[in-house]
Coordinates of C-alpha atoms and ligand atoms in Angstrom, one line a residue:
Chain A
M196 CA -43.1 93.6 -42.8
E197 CA -44.0 96.9 -42.0
L198 CA -44.3 99.5 -45.0
K199 CA -43.8 103.0 -44.9
N200 CA -46.6 103.7 -47.0
P201 CA -49.3 100.9 -48.9
V202 CA -48.5 101.6 -52.0
M203 CA -46.2 98.6 -54.0
T204 CA -45.3 98.5 -57.5
A205 CA -46.8 95.2 -59.2
S206 CA -44.2 92.7 -60.8
G207 CA -43.3 92.9 -64.3
T208 CA -44.2 96.7 -64.4
F209 CA -41.3 98.2 -62.7
G210 CA -38.3 96.1 -63.8
Y211 CA -36.2 95.9 -60.6
G212 CA -36.8 99.7 -59.5
L213 CA -33.5 101.3 -61.0
E214 CA -35.4 101.6 -64.5
F215 CA -37.9 104.5 -62.7
A216 CA -35.2 106.0 -60.5
D217 CA -35.3 108.9 -62.9
F218 CA -38.6 109.7 -62.1
V219 CA -39.5 109.1 -58.5
N220 CA -37.4 108.7 -55.4
L221 CA -37.6 104.8 -55.0
E222 CA -37.6 105.4 -50.9
D223 CA -40.6 106.8 -51.0
I224 CA -42.6 103.7 -52.5
G225 CA -43.7 101.3 -49.9
G226 CA -42.5 98.2 -51.4
I227 CA -40.8 97.6 -55.0
I228 CA -41.8 94.0 -56.2
V229 CA -39.3 93.4 -58.8
K230 CA -39.4 91.1 -61.6
G231 CA -40.5 87.5 -61.9
T232 CA -37.8 85.3 -61.2
T233 CA -36.9 81.9 -61.9
L234 CA -34.9 79.0 -60.9
E235 CA -33.5 78.5 -64.4
P236 CA -33.0 81.5 -67.2
R237 CA -35.7 82.1 -69.3
Q238 CA -36.0 83.7 -72.1
G239 CA -39.9 84.2 -72.7
N240 CA -42.3 84.7 -75.4
P241 CA -41.5 86.0 -78.7
Y242 CA -42.2 89.0 -80.3
P243 CA -45.3 90.5 -80.2
R244 CA -45.8 90.6 -76.7
M245 CA -48.4 93.4 -76.0
A246 CA -51.1 94.6 -77.9
E247 CA -53.3 98.2 -76.4
T248 CA -56.7 97.5 -75.7
P249 CA -59.3 100.0 -74.6
K250 CA -58.0 101.2 -71.2
G251 CA -55.6 98.4 -70.9
M252 CA -53.4 96.4 -72.7
L253 CA -52.5 92.8 -73.2
N254 CA -49.1 91.1 -72.6
C255 CA -47.7 87.7 -72.7
V256 CA -44.3 88.3 -72.1
G257 CA -43.9 84.9 -70.3
L258 CA -41.3 85.7 -67.0
Q259 CA -38.1 86.2 -68.8
N260 CA -35.2 86.5 -66.5
K261 CA -31.9 85.5 -65.9
G262 CA -32.7 82.9 -63.3
V263 CA -32.7 83.1 -59.4
D264 CA -28.6 82.7 -59.7
Y265 CA -27.8 85.8 -61.9
F266 CA -30.4 87.7 -60.0
C267 CA -28.7 87.1 -56.5
E268 CA -24.9 87.4 -57.9
H269 CA -25.5 90.9 -60.1
I270 CA -29.1 92.3 -58.9
Y271 CA -29.1 91.9 -55.6
P272 CA -26.0 94.2 -54.8
T273 CA -27.2 97.3 -56.8
I274 CA -31.0 97.2 -55.2
R275 CA -29.7 95.9 -52.0
D276 CA -29.6 99.6 -50.5
I277 CA -32.5 100.8 -51.7
K278 CA -34.2 101.6 -48.4
T279 CA -37.9 100.2 -49.4
N280 CA -39.2 96.9 -49.1
M281 CA -37.6 95.2 -52.1
I282 CA -39.7 92.3 -52.7
V283 CA -39.1 89.2 -55.2
N284 CA -41.8 87.5 -57.2
V285 CA -41.2 84.3 -57.8
S286 CA -42.2 81.6 -60.0
G287 CA -41.5 78.2 -61.2
S288 CA -42.8 74.8 -62.7
S289 CA -43.3 72.7 -60.2
P290 CA -43.2 73.0 -56.4
A291 CA -39.6 71.6 -55.7
D292 CA -38.6 74.4 -58.3
Y293 CA -40.4 77.2 -56.5
A294 CA -39.2 76.3 -53.1
E295 CA -35.3 75.6 -54.6
C296 CA -35.9 79.4 -56.0
A297 CA -37.2 80.7 -52.3
A298 CA -34.5 79.0 -50.3
R299 CA -32.1 81.4 -52.6
I300 CA -33.8 84.2 -52.1
D301 CA -34.3 83.4 -48.3
A302 CA -30.4 84.2 -47.9
L303 CA -30.5 87.4 -49.1
D304 CA -30.8 89.6 -45.9
R305 CA -32.6 92.6 -47.7
I306 CA -35.0 91.0 -49.3
P307 CA -37.7 91.0 -46.5
A308 CA -40.5 89.1 -48.5
I309 CA -41.5 87.2 -51.5
E310 CA -44.5 87.0 -53.6
L311 CA -45.2 83.5 -55.5
N312 CA -46.5 84.2 -58.7
I313 CA -49.1 81.2 -59.1
S314 CA -51.3 83.1 -61.6
C315 CA -49.3 83.9 -64.8
P316 CA -51.6 83.0 -67.8
N317 CA -48.5 83.6 -70.5
V318 CA -46.8 80.2 -69.3
R319 CA -47.8 77.1 -70.2
Q320 CA -45.9 75.1 -67.5
G321 CA -46.6 76.2 -64.2
G322 CA -47.8 79.8 -63.5
M323 CA -51.5 80.0 -63.5
A324 CA -51.4 75.9 -63.7
F325 CA -51.0 76.1 -60.0
G326 CA -53.4 78.9 -59.2
V327 CA -56.1 78.1 -60.5
T328 CA -56.8 74.8 -57.9
A329 CA -56.9 75.0 -54.6
E330 CA -54.7 71.6 -54.4
G331 CA -52.4 72.9 -56.8
A332 CA -52.1 76.2 -55.0
A333 CA -51.5 75.0 -51.5
S334 CA -48.8 72.1 -52.8
V335 CA -47.0 75.1 -53.8
V336 CA -47.7 77.2 -50.9
K337 CA -46.8 73.7 -48.5
A338 CA -43.3 73.4 -50.6
V339 CA -42.2 76.8 -50.3
R340 CA -43.2 77.1 -46.6
K341 CA -40.5 74.8 -45.4
A342 CA -38.0 76.3 -47.5
Y343 CA -38.7 80.1 -46.9
H344 CA -38.9 81.7 -43.7
K345 CA -39.5 85.7 -44.2
T346 CA -43.1 86.9 -45.0
L347 CA -44.5 85.0 -48.0
I348 CA -47.2 86.5 -50.1
V349 CA -49.2 84.2 -53.1
K350 CA -50.7 86.6 -55.6
L351 CA -53.9 85.0 -56.7
S352 CA -55.6 84.2 -60.2
P353 CA -58.4 86.3 -61.3
N354 CA -59.2 83.1 -64.0
V355 CA -60.8 81.1 -61.3
T356 CA -64.3 80.5 -60.8
D357 CA -63.9 80.6 -56.2
V358 CA -61.1 82.8 -56.0
C359 CA -62.1 82.6 -52.4
E360 CA -61.6 78.7 -51.9
I361 CA -57.8 79.2 -53.5
A362 CA -57.4 82.3 -50.8
R363 CA -58.4 80.0 -48.1
A364 CA -56.2 77.1 -49.2
V365 CA -52.9 79.1 -49.2
E366 CA -53.8 80.6 -46.1
A367 CA -53.9 77.2 -44.6
E368 CA -50.5 76.2 -45.6
G369 CA -49.2 79.2 -43.9
A370 CA -48.9 82.3 -46.6
D371 CA -48.6 85.4 -44.5
S372 CA -50.8 87.2 -46.9
V373 CA -52.3 87.0 -50.4
S374 CA -52.2 89.6 -53.2
L375 CA -54.8 89.8 -56.7
I376 CA -55.4 90.3 -59.1
N377 CA -53.1 89.1 -61.4
T378 CA -54.0 89.4 -65.2
L379 CA -57.0 88.3 -66.8
M380 CA -56.4 85.9 -69.6
G381 CA -57.5 87.3 -73.0
M382 CA -57.3 87.6 -76.7
A383 CA -56.7 90.5 -79.5
I384 CA -57.3 89.8 -83.1
D385 CA -56.5 91.7 -86.0
A386 CA -59.2 91.8 -88.1
E387 CA -57.0 93.0 -91.2
K388 CA -54.4 90.4 -91.3
R389 CA -57.5 88.0 -89.6
K390 CA -54.8 86.8 -87.2
R391 CA -54.5 87.2 -83.8
V392 CA -51.9 90.0 -82.0
L393 CA -49.9 88.3 -79.7
S394 CA -47.3 85.9 -80.6
I395 CA -48.6 82.6 -78.3
G396 CA -51.9 83.9 -79.2
T397 CA -53.4 84.7 -75.8
G398 CA -52.1 87.1 -73.1
G399 CA -53.0 89.2 -69.7
L400 CA -55.0 91.6 -69.3
S401 CA -54.2 94.3 -67.4
G402 CA -54.8 98.5 -66.9
P403 CA -57.9 100.4 -65.4
C404 CA -60.4 98.1 -67.8
V405 CA -59.9 95.3 -64.9
K406 CA -60.6 97.9 -61.8
P407 CA -64.1 96.4 -61.2
V408 CA -63.5 93.0 -61.5
A409 CA -60.3 93.3 -58.9
L410 CA -62.1 95.2 -56.6
R411 CA -64.8 92.6 -56.5
M412 CA -62.0 89.6 -55.9
V413 CA -60.6 91.7 -53.3
Y414 CA -63.7 92.3 -51.4
Q415 CA -64.7 88.8 -51.4
V416 CA -61.2 87.6 -50.4
A417 CA -60.6 90.1 -47.4
R418 CA -64.0 88.4 -46.1
A419 CA -62.9 84.9 -46.8
V420 CA -59.3 84.8 -45.1
K421 CA -57.7 86.5 -41.9
I422 CA -54.3 87.4 -43.3
P423 CA -53.5 90.8 -44.9
V424 CA -54.6 91.2 -48.7
V425 CA -52.8 93.6 -50.8
G426 CA -55.2 94.8 -53.9
L427 CA -54.1 95.4 -57.2
G428 CA -55.6 95.6 -61.0
G429 CA -55.9 99.2 -62.6
I430 CA -55.1 101.6 -59.8
M431 CA -54.5 104.8 -62.1
S432 CA -55.3 107.0 -59.0
A433 CA -55.4 108.0 -55.4
T434 CA -58.9 107.2 -55.6
D435 CA -59.0 104.0 -57.0
A436 CA -56.7 103.1 -54.2
V437 CA -58.5 104.1 -51.3
E438 CA -61.3 102.5 -53.2
F439 CA -59.3 98.9 -52.9
L440 CA -58.3 99.8 -49.4
L441 CA -62.1 100.7 -48.6
A442 CA -62.4 96.9 -50.2
G443 CA -60.5 95.2 -47.7
A444 CA -57.1 95.4 -48.9
S445 CA -54.7 96.2 -46.6
A446 CA -52.1 97.5 -49.7
V447 CA -52.5 98.3 -53.0
E448 CA -49.7 97.5 -55.7
I449 CA -49.7 99.7 -58.8
G450 CA -48.9 98.1 -62.3
T451 CA -49.4 99.1 -65.9
A452 CA -50.1 102.6 -64.7
N453 CA -46.3 103.1 -64.2
F454 CA -46.5 103.2 -68.3
I455 CA -48.5 106.1 -68.2
D456 CA -47.5 108.4 -65.3
P457 CA -43.5 106.5 -64.5
A458 CA -43.8 109.0 -61.0
I459 CA -47.8 107.7 -60.3
T460 CA -46.6 105.6 -57.6
V461 CA -45.7 108.8 -54.9
K462 CA -48.4 110.4 -56.4
V463 CA -51.3 107.6 -55.5
A464 CA -49.1 107.4 -52.0
Q465 CA -49.6 111.2 -51.4
G466 CA -53.1 111.4 -52.3
I467 CA -54.1 108.5 -49.8
N468 CA -52.6 110.7 -47.4
D469 CA -54.8 113.9 -48.6
Y470 CA -58.1 111.2 -48.5
L471 CA -57.0 110.9 -44.9
D472 CA -56.7 113.9 -43.6
C473 CA -59.8 115.4 -45.9
H474 CA -61.5 113.0 -44.2
G475 CA -60.4 113.2 -41.0
F476 CA -58.6 109.5 -40.7
A477 CA -55.6 109.2 -38.0
S478 CA -54.1 106.1 -40.4
V479 CA -55.2 103.8 -43.3
H480 CA -55.7 101.4 -40.7
D481 CA -59.0 103.3 -40.1
I482 CA -60.6 102.9 -43.4
I483 CA -59.5 99.1 -44.3
G484 CA -62.3 96.9 -45.2
T485 CA -64.9 99.5 -44.1
V486 CA -66.8 99.6 -47.1
E487 CA -70.9 99.5 -46.3
Chain B
M149 CA -46.5 123.6 -78.0
S150 CA -46.7 124.8 -82.1
V151 CA -48.3 122.1 -84.6
E152 CA -47.8 122.6 -88.2
R153 CA -49.0 120.5 -91.0
L154 CA -46.4 119.4 -93.1
H155 CA -49.1 117.5 -95.7
E156 CA -52.3 115.9 -94.8
R157 CA -50.6 112.8 -93.6
Y158 CA -47.7 114.4 -91.6
V159 CA -47.7 117.2 -88.8
L160 CA -44.6 118.4 -87.0
L161 CA -44.9 119.3 -83.5
R162 CA -42.2 121.6 -81.7
A163 CA -42.6 121.5 -78.0
T164 CA -41.2 123.4 -75.3
N165 CA -40.9 122.4 -71.6
P166 CA -41.9 125.4 -69.5
A167 CA -40.2 123.8 -66.7
G168 CA -37.0 125.0 -68.0
P169 CA -34.2 123.6 -70.1
L170 CA -35.0 120.3 -71.9
P171 CA -32.9 117.8 -71.2
E172 CA -29.6 116.8 -73.5
M173 CA -30.5 114.4 -75.8
R174 CA -28.5 112.2 -78.7
P175 CA -29.7 112.0 -82.5
G176 CA -31.3 108.5 -82.3
Q177 CA -33.2 108.6 -78.9
F178 CA -36.7 109.2 -78.5
A179 CA -39.7 110.3 -76.2
Q180 CA -42.6 108.8 -75.0
L181 CA -45.2 110.9 -76.2
R182 CA -49.1 111.7 -75.3
A183 CA -51.4 113.6 -75.5
D184 CA -53.6 115.1 -72.9
L185 CA -57.2 114.5 -73.6
A186 CA -56.5 111.5 -76.1
P187 CA -59.9 109.5 -74.9
N188 CA -59.0 106.6 -77.3
T189 CA -55.8 105.6 -76.6
F190 CA -54.1 104.3 -73.0
L191 CA -50.5 103.5 -73.8
R192 CA -48.0 106.5 -75.0
R193 CA -46.5 106.3 -78.3
P194 CA -42.7 106.2 -78.7
I195 CA -41.5 108.8 -81.3
S196 CA -38.5 110.0 -82.2
I197 CA -36.3 112.9 -81.9
N198 CA -36.5 114.8 -84.8
F199 CA -34.7 117.6 -84.6
V200 CA -33.7 119.8 -80.8
D201 CA -33.3 123.8 -81.3
V202 CA -31.4 124.5 -78.1
T203 CA -31.6 128.4 -78.0
A204 CA -35.5 128.0 -78.6
N205 CA -35.5 125.2 -75.8
E206 CA -37.7 123.5 -78.2
V207 CA -37.7 119.6 -79.4
W208 CA -39.5 118.6 -82.4
F209 CA -41.5 115.5 -83.2
L210 CA -42.0 114.2 -87.4
I211 CA -45.3 112.4 -86.8
Q212 CA -47.1 110.4 -89.2
T213 CA -50.8 109.8 -88.9
V214 CA -51.5 106.2 -88.9
G215 CA -54.0 105.2 -86.1
E216 CA -55.6 106.6 -83.3
G217 CA -52.3 107.7 -80.9
S218 CA -50.8 109.4 -83.9
R219 CA -54.2 110.7 -85.2
S220 CA -54.6 111.9 -81.1
F221 CA -51.2 114.0 -81.8
A222 CA -52.1 115.5 -85.2
R223 CA -55.6 116.9 -83.3
L224 CA -53.1 118.6 -81.1
Q225 CA -53.6 122.6 -81.5
T226 CA -50.5 125.1 -80.9
G227 CA -50.9 126.3 -77.3
D228 CA -51.9 122.6 -76.2
M229 CA -49.9 120.4 -73.6
L230 CA -47.6 117.3 -74.8
N231 CA -46.7 115.2 -72.4
A232 CA -43.6 113.6 -73.0
V233 CA -41.0 111.4 -71.5
L234 CA -37.3 111.8 -72.8
P235 CA -34.6 111.2 -73.7
L236 CA -35.0 107.5 -74.1
G237 CA -32.8 105.0 -75.8
N238 CA -29.6 105.2 -77.1
G239 CA -28.7 106.8 -79.8
F240 CA -26.7 106.5 -83.5
T241 CA -23.1 106.1 -83.6
L242 CA -21.7 109.7 -84.0
P243 CA -18.2 109.5 -86.1
A244 CA -15.1 109.2 -84.6
T245 CA -13.4 111.7 -87.1
S246 CA -14.8 114.1 -89.3
A247 CA -13.1 112.2 -92.3
E248 CA -15.7 109.3 -91.6
R249 CA -18.0 108.8 -94.6
V250 CA -21.3 108.2 -92.9
L251 CA -24.3 107.1 -95.1
L252 CA -27.8 107.9 -93.7
V253 CA -30.6 106.0 -95.1
G254 CA -34.4 107.0 -93.9
G255 CA -37.4 105.6 -95.4
G256 CA -41.2 107.5 -95.0
V257 CA -41.4 108.6 -91.1
G258 CA -38.3 106.9 -90.4
T259 CA -36.2 110.2 -91.8
A260 CA -37.3 112.1 -88.4
P261 CA -34.3 111.0 -86.5
L262 CA -32.0 111.5 -89.3
L263 CA -32.2 115.2 -89.7
Y264 CA -31.5 115.5 -86.0
M265 CA -28.3 113.0 -86.4
G266 CA -27.3 114.9 -89.5
S267 CA -27.3 118.3 -87.9
Q268 CA -25.1 116.8 -84.5
M269 CA -22.9 115.1 -87.2
L270 CA -21.8 118.8 -89.2
A271 CA -21.8 120.5 -85.7
M272 CA -18.9 118.2 -85.0
G273 CA -17.3 119.4 -88.8
C274 CA -18.6 116.2 -90.0
R275 CA -20.6 116.4 -93.3
P276 CA -23.4 113.4 -94.0
T277 CA -25.2 112.1 -97.2
F278 CA -28.5 111.9 -97.4
L279 CA -30.4 108.9 -99.1
L280 CA -34.2 109.2 -98.2
G281 CA -37.2 107.3 -99.9
A282 CA -40.8 107.7 -99.8
R283 CA -43.8 106.7 -101.7
S284 CA -44.4 110.1 -103.8
K285 CA -43.1 113.6 -103.7
G286 CA -45.7 114.7 -101.1
D287 CA -44.3 111.9 -98.6
L288 CA -40.5 113.8 -99.1
L289 CA -40.6 116.3 -95.7
Q290 CA -38.3 118.6 -94.5
M291 CA -36.3 118.4 -97.5
E292 CA -34.6 122.2 -96.9
A293 CA -33.5 121.6 -93.8
F294 CA -31.9 117.8 -95.3
Q295 CA -30.3 120.0 -98.1
R296 CA -28.8 122.5 -95.6
L297 CA -27.1 120.1 -93.6
G298 CA -25.2 117.7 -96.5
D299 CA -25.8 116.0 -99.9
V300 CA -29.5 114.7 -100.3
F301 CA -30.3 112.1 -102.5
V302 CA -34.1 110.7 -102.8
T303 CA -35.7 107.9 -104.3
T304 CA -39.6 107.5 -104.9
E305 CA -41.8 104.4 -105.4
D306 CA -43.8 106.3 -108.1
G307 CA -40.4 108.2 -109.8
T308 CA -42.2 111.9 -109.0
A309 CA -38.8 112.6 -107.7
G310 CA -35.3 111.8 -107.3
E311 CA -34.8 108.5 -109.0
R312 CA -37.5 106.0 -109.6
G313 CA -37.6 103.0 -107.1
F314 CA -36.4 102.0 -103.6
V315 CA -33.4 103.1 -101.8
T316 CA -31.1 100.3 -102.5
Q317 CA -31.4 100.8 -106.2
H318 CA -30.3 104.5 -105.9
S319 CA -26.9 105.0 -108.4
V320 CA -25.1 106.9 -105.0
L321 CA -24.7 103.4 -103.6
R322 CA -22.3 102.7 -106.7
E323 CA -20.7 105.7 -107.2
R324 CA -19.7 106.8 -103.5
Q325 CA -18.2 105.0 -101.1
F326 CA -19.4 105.3 -97.0
D327 CA -17.5 103.8 -93.9
R328 CA -20.5 103.8 -92.3
I329 CA -24.4 103.5 -93.3
S330 CA -27.5 104.4 -90.6
T331 CA -30.7 104.0 -91.1
C332 CA -34.0 103.8 -90.0
G333 CA -37.4 103.4 -91.7
P334 CA -39.7 100.8 -92.5
K335 CA -38.4 96.5 -91.4
P336 CA -38.0 95.4 -95.2
M337 CA -36.5 98.4 -96.2
M338 CA -33.9 98.2 -93.4
V339 CA -33.3 94.8 -93.9
A340 CA -32.4 95.4 -97.7
V341 CA -29.9 98.5 -96.6
A342 CA -28.2 96.0 -94.2
R343 CA -28.1 93.2 -96.8
F344 CA -26.3 95.9 -99.1
A345 CA -24.1 96.9 -96.6
K346 CA -23.0 93.6 -95.5
S347 CA -22.6 92.7 -98.8
A348 CA -20.4 96.2 -99.6
G349 CA -18.3 95.1 -96.3
I350 CA -19.9 98.7 -94.5
A351 CA -20.7 98.8 -90.9
C352 CA -24.5 99.6 -90.4
E353 CA -26.7 100.3 -87.5
V354 CA -30.9 100.1 -88.0
S355 CA -33.4 102.4 -85.7
L356 CA -36.0 99.7 -84.8
E357 CA -39.7 100.5 -84.1
N358 CA -41.0 97.6 -81.7
M359 CA -44.4 98.3 -79.9
M360 CA -43.0 99.7 -76.3
A361 CA -45.4 99.8 -73.5
C362 CA -43.0 101.4 -70.8
G363 CA -40.5 102.6 -72.6
V364 CA -37.8 102.3 -70.0
G365 CA -36.7 98.6 -70.0
A366 CA -39.1 97.4 -67.3
C367 CA -42.0 95.4 -68.7
L368 CA -40.2 93.6 -71.8
C369 CA -42.9 93.8 -74.3
C370 CA -40.4 95.4 -76.9
V371 CA -38.0 92.7 -77.2
E372 CA -36.3 92.1 -80.3
D373 CA -34.1 88.6 -80.4
T374 CA -30.7 89.1 -81.0
Q375 CA -27.4 87.6 -80.5
E376 CA -27.4 87.7 -77.1
G377 CA -31.2 86.4 -76.8
H378 CA -34.1 88.8 -76.2
V379 CA -33.1 92.5 -75.4
C380 CA -35.3 95.3 -74.4
V381 CA -35.4 97.6 -78.2
C382 CA -36.3 100.7 -76.0
K383 CA -33.2 100.3 -73.1
E384 CA -30.7 98.7 -75.4
G385 CA -31.7 100.1 -78.6
P386 CA -33.5 101.8 -80.6
V387 CA -30.5 101.4 -82.4
F388 CA -28.2 98.0 -83.2
N389 CA -25.7 97.5 -84.9
M390 CA -27.2 94.6 -87.6
E391 CA -24.2 92.3 -86.7
D392 CA -26.0 91.9 -82.9
L393 CA -29.7 91.2 -85.1
K394 CA -30.8 87.8 -85.9
W395 CA -31.9 89.2 -89.0
Q396 CA -31.8 86.8 -92.5
I397 CA -29.2 89.3 -94.5
Ligands
FAD249 C1 -38.2 104.2 -81.1 C2 -39.3 104.7 -82.3 C3 -39.4 105.9 -83.0 C4 -40.8 105.7 -83.5 N1 -40.6 107.1 -84.3 C5 -41.6 107.8 -84.9 C6 -42.0 108.8 -85.2 O1 -40.8 110.0 -85.1 N2 -43.1 109.5 -86.0 C7 -43.7 108.5 -86.5 O2 -44.7 108.9 -86.9 N3 -43.9 107.2 -85.7 C8 -42.7 106.8 -85.3 N4 -42.8 105.7 -84.3 C9 -44.4 104.7 -84.4 C10 -45.1 105.3 -83.8 O3 -44.5 105.3 -82.1 C11 -46.3 104.4 -83.5 O4 -46.2 103.3 -83.5 C12 -47.3 104.8 -84.7 O5 -47.3 106.4 -84.4 C13 -48.7 104.0 -84.7 O6 -49.2 104.4 -83.8 P1 -50.8 105.2 -84.0 O7 -51.4 104.5 -82.2 O8 -51.1 106.0 -84.8 O9 -51.6 103.4 -84.6 P2 -51.8 102.3 -83.7 O10 -53.4 102.2 -83.9 O11 -51.3 101.7 -82.7 O12 -51.5 101.2 -85.1 C14 -52.3 101.8 -86.4 C15 -51.7 100.0 -87.2 O13 -50.1 100.3 -87.1 C16 -49.7 99.2 -86.5 N5 -48.7 99.3 -86.1 C17 -48.4 100.5 -84.7 N6 -46.8 100.6 -84.5 C18 -46.6 100.1 -85.1 C19 -45.0 99.4 -85.2 N7 -44.0 100.1 -84.3 N8 -44.6 98.7 -86.1 C20 -45.8 98.0 -86.8 N9 -47.0 98.0 -87.0 C21 -47.5 99.3 -85.8 C22 -50.6 98.2 -85.9 O14 -50.4 97.1 -85.5 C23 -52.0 98.7 -86.0 O15 -52.4 98.0 -87.6 C24 -41.6 105.1 -83.6 C25 -41.8 104.2 -83.0 C26 -40.5 103.6 -82.2 C27 -40.9 102.0 -81.4
FMN250 C1 -45.9 93.9 -68.7 C2 -46.3 93.3 -67.6 C3 -45.8 91.9 -66.9 C4 -45.9 91.3 -65.9 N1 -45.3 90.7 -65.6 C5 -45.9 90.0 -64.0 C6 -44.8 88.9 -63.7 O1 -43.5 88.6 -64.0 N2 -45.4 88.5 -62.5 C7 -46.5 88.8 -61.6 O2 -46.6 87.9 -60.5 N3 -47.0 89.6 -62.7 C8 -46.5 90.0 -63.4 N4 -47.6 91.1 -64.3 C9 -49.2 91.4 -63.3 C10 -49.0 92.6 -62.8 O3 -47.9 92.5 -61.9 C11 -50.3 93.0 -62.1 O4 -50.8 91.5 -61.6 C12 -51.0 93.2 -63.4 O5 -50.8 93.7 -64.0 C13 -52.6 93.8 -62.7 O6 -52.1 95.2 -62.4 P1 -52.2 96.5 -63.5 O7 -53.7 96.8 -64.0 O8 -52.2 97.8 -62.1 O9 -51.0 96.8 -64.2 C14 -47.2 91.9 -65.1 C15 -48.2 93.0 -66.1 C16 -47.9 93.3 -67.0 C17 -48.5 94.6 -67.5
FES251 S1 -41.3 98.8 -73.5 FE1 -41.6 98.4 -71.8 S2 -39.2 97.2 -71.8 FE2 -39.3 98.0 -73.9

């Protein structure tokens, strides 16, 4: 899969892209990773699903989506002609589930890649359960690799002791790329009400407050695997994105920042070019992983 | 942008767009606002469109200071920049004919979108009736503007203005007939209004204030449970027909 620029949107923060069509030219974005999709429809968790935090937010949406068949029949036709890489984020509750969902998306000719979400902290089954052990992660990737023949990106969880071990395990099973980080598991408490704020008690932390953790993990993983790494977590500006590229990411994703500035993606893409020009680099390849 | 302090806890922001004419806005729609230099908040805040002055190219926001976000708006000075994404969501149902008898019920700062609704209705030749509730006299805002648009009835909890009590206890509900109620305010008030409407067989729509992140239907944080499952308040709402919700009414 080729990207016209290294900026993609993070799953769950950009809908199917169309929600942002009034604010950005979608075709100026390197790739759009759409909402988490599962084999069966899911209602997600009850409201409230979010809480603001210093420099970030918690969410426990819980993979609400109408299921892969609905996606193929009703959503795919509306996004297939957007001229950029439309990538589907896939989740499941068993390796067989993931594989079946991936197989149905394999049949869609305008979807060049999927991103396997083995790192969602907001659903009891599946999601993060697979992403926190090397064996679990490997079992999902192994099953999906048999069923899916295009570019396979595996999204890693930061809620682990050794992210490199998991990255190596998914690389060994044939992942084409890894992306990280998904959200960090957190909690918000309302002192007045003496209650936890989110409906399921915990949620995933995102936004600029997670950036240092994400940068460190991207740096480590980029040195542990040979496949390309996609970096994300708290990117709010072109400088943030450049930091991820320097740490070893070949591309970046922008998530929560879309809520603050719906046109942030194209601004970051332009800002990366300005950085390259300003520092005399011919292409983004010249800076990937070059941090001292 | 100009800032007017209406009361110790309320500010009225009148914003213009330096880049050109403001987009067309419908009553009940909202904006996602952010004050530049708001160091203590991260996300934008959804704020109803209070009024649109097309000739002055102005959109008004009425804000009650509650926490950090609303305080960051209250701290703005005339001339400061306000960053707005608008218009978002679906609005109230406008009357089909000028003969339709519409009651607009607002509580607290929930009266904000009803001013624009009332002015759009009047422009269509349909005079609205307002029923506005507040804790106390000082919390009744923009009263002269409301009075210019239609008949205004008031309740206050402490009896300092209008009838004492809650909006659903006001005598106008017994004395006049209505074809439709549109309401915005605290949830317990809207539930009570919806209950009254249901018992009286009147169509009723409510404007919800679920907490939001994106405001455009992308993040699924703001969902309300409805007959069709979880739907985004920012995109499918904020105005809903009471029949579509799963409220115990
Ligand atoms: C569609 C829509 C239109 C709105 N229109 C207006 C308007 O015209 N004028 C106006 O003043 N406000 C309006 N609001 C509410 C506004 O968006 C903010 O929620 C409010 O200003 C509080 O934000 P804050 O940052 O000051 O408080 P915060 O610091 O975010 O919160 C302070 C306290 O209030 C609670 N709280 C915050 N928001 C809500 C909520 N939505 N429901 C229940 N509890 C909450 C928090 O849990 C916290 O305890 C609207 C909301 C929506 C969804
Ligand atoms: C509201 C919300 C919903 C999300 N949904 C998904 C999802 O469905 N699948 C997924 O892999 N990641 C999901 N994420 C995680 C983001 O894609 C991203 O990994 C994370 O937010 C960190 O990046 P950021 O700080 O730029 O937002 C979601 C994040 C948010 C804030
Ligand atoms: S606030 Fe994001 S979907 Fe409504």
